[in-house]
């Protein structure tokens, strides 16, 4: 699953307690699965990534096996299986703020 954090980064969470390692792969890193995820005490693997607003495709790789995140913004067929779709919207914090007047 994915969530937009308060700091503007996307948090990727993948539950695979039996895995010895998990990585994040997507079109935002050239589908290279060199982005390691960190395991928490409950068996979730977590990665936080700063992404510009836009639409992305991604999958998780745990112990060499690729997994689709069906809790993402959608899925679509790709060349090598089902890809998860992530939509990063411009956050309200990133919107232009009114200029302040200095008296």
C-alpha positions as a Python dict, from the first residue, in 0.01 Angstrom:
ca = {
    (1, 'X'): (0, 0, 0),
    (2, 'X'): (108, 358, -45),
    (3, 'X'): (46, 682, 141),
    (4, 'X'): (159, 1041, 102),
    (5, 'X'): (346, 1145, 415),
    (6, 'X'): (331, 1483, 584),
    (7, 'X'): (683, 1552, 455),
    (8, 'X'): (562, 1509, 94),
    (9, 'X'): (734, 1175, 41),
    (10, 'X'): (547, 864, -68),
    (11, 'X'): (557, 580, 181),
    (12, 'X'): (549, 233, 24),
    (13, 'X'): (444, -49, 262),
    (14, 'X'): (457, -417, 170),
    (15, 'X'): (361, -700, 408),
    (16, 'X'): (582, -1002, 367),
    (17, 'X'): (698, -1119, 715),
    (18, 'X'): (874, -1430, 584),
    (19, 'X'): (1092, -1239, 335),
    (20, 'X'): (1462, -1193, 403),
    (21, 'X'): (1479, -883, 180),
    (22, 'X'): (1243, -658, -14),
    (23, 'X'): (1309, -390, -275),
    (24, 'X'): (1107, -133, -464),
    (25, 'X'): (1112, -122, -845),
    (26, 'X'): (927, 114, -1076),
    (27, 'X'): (942, 346, -1372),
    (28, 'X'): (1075, 613, -1132),
    (29, 'X'): (1400, 415, -1090),
    (30, 'X'): (1423, 254, -1435),
    (31, 'X'): (1267, -68, -1301),
    (32, 'X'): (1594, -140, -1126),
    (33, 'X'): (1515, -311, -798),
    (34, 'X'): (1807, -151, -621),
    (35, 'X'): (1593, 50, -377),
    (36, 'X'): (1597, -151, -55),
    (37, 'X'): (1304, -145, 183),
    (38, 'X'): (1341, -154, 562),
    (39, 'X'): (1162, -419, 768),
    (40, 'X'): (965, -322, 1078),
    (41, 'X'): (884, -540, 1380),
    (42, 'X'): (540, -639, 1244),
    (43, 'X'): (664, -785, 913),
    (44, 'X'): (602, -477, 696),
    (45, 'X'): (868, -358, 454),
    (46, 'X'): (882, 21, 418),
    (47, 'X'): (1044, 267, 177),
    (48, 'X'): (994, 644, 166),
    (49, 'X'): (1056, 811, -169),
    (50, 'X'): (1030, 1172, -283),
    (51, 'X'): (840, 1180, -613),
    (52, 'X'): (719, 1471, -821),
    (53, 'X'): (345, 1491, -892),
    (54, 'X'): (252, 1248, -1169),
    (55, 'X'): (152, 891, -1248),
    (56, 'X'): (393, 602, -1185),
    (57, 'X'): (410, 222, -1224),
    (58, 'X'): (579, 6, -961),
    (59, 'X'): (613, -341, -805),
    (60, 'X'): (778, -493, -502),
    (61, 'X'): (1054, -756, -523),
    (62, 'X'): (1090, -989, -221),
    (63, 'X'): (1357, -1259, -228),
    (64, 'X'): (1365, -1236, -608),
    (65, 'X'): (987, -1268, -660),
    (66, 'X'): (790, -976, -804),
    (67, 'X'): (463, -868, -637),
    (68, 'X'): (183, -632, -739),
    (69, 'X'): (32, -389, -486),
    (70, 'X'): (-342, -430, -538),
    (71, 'X'): (-410, -163, -272),
    (72, 'X'): (-252, 108, -490),
    (73, 'X'): (-437, 358, -711),
    (74, 'X'): (-494, 82, -965),
    (75, 'X'): (-323, -193, -1161),
    (76, 'X'): (-256, -248, -1528),
    (77, 'X'): (-107, -519, -1743),
    (78, 'X'): (259, -470, -1821),
    (79, 'X'): (510, -658, -2032),
    (80, 'X'): (607, -883, -1738),
    (81, 'X'): (286, -897, -1533),
    (82, 'X'): (50, -669, -1348),
    (83, 'X'): (198, -334, -1245),
    (84, 'X'): (68, -121, -961),
    (85, 'X'): (-30, 236, -1048),
    (86, 'X'): (53, 527, -818),
    (87, 'X'): (-87, 877, -865),
    (88, 'X'): (100, 1152, -680),
    (89, 'X'): (-106, 1466, -665),
    (90, 'X'): (26, 1810, -590),
    (91, 'X'): (-17, 1845, -216),
    (92, 'X'): (-188, 2142, -62),
    (93, 'X'): (137, 2224, 119),
    (94, 'X'): (317, 2253, -214),
    (95, 'X'): (67, 2498, -363),
    (96, 'X'): (171, 2856, -414),
    (97, 'X'): (117, 3058, -102),
    (98, 'X'): (-1, 3420, -106),
    (99, 'X'): (276, 3674, -78),
    (100, 'X'): (301, 3845, 257),
    (101, 'X'): (314, 4221, 279),
    (102, 'X'): (577, 4374, 498),
    (103, 'X'): (459, 4702, 645),
}
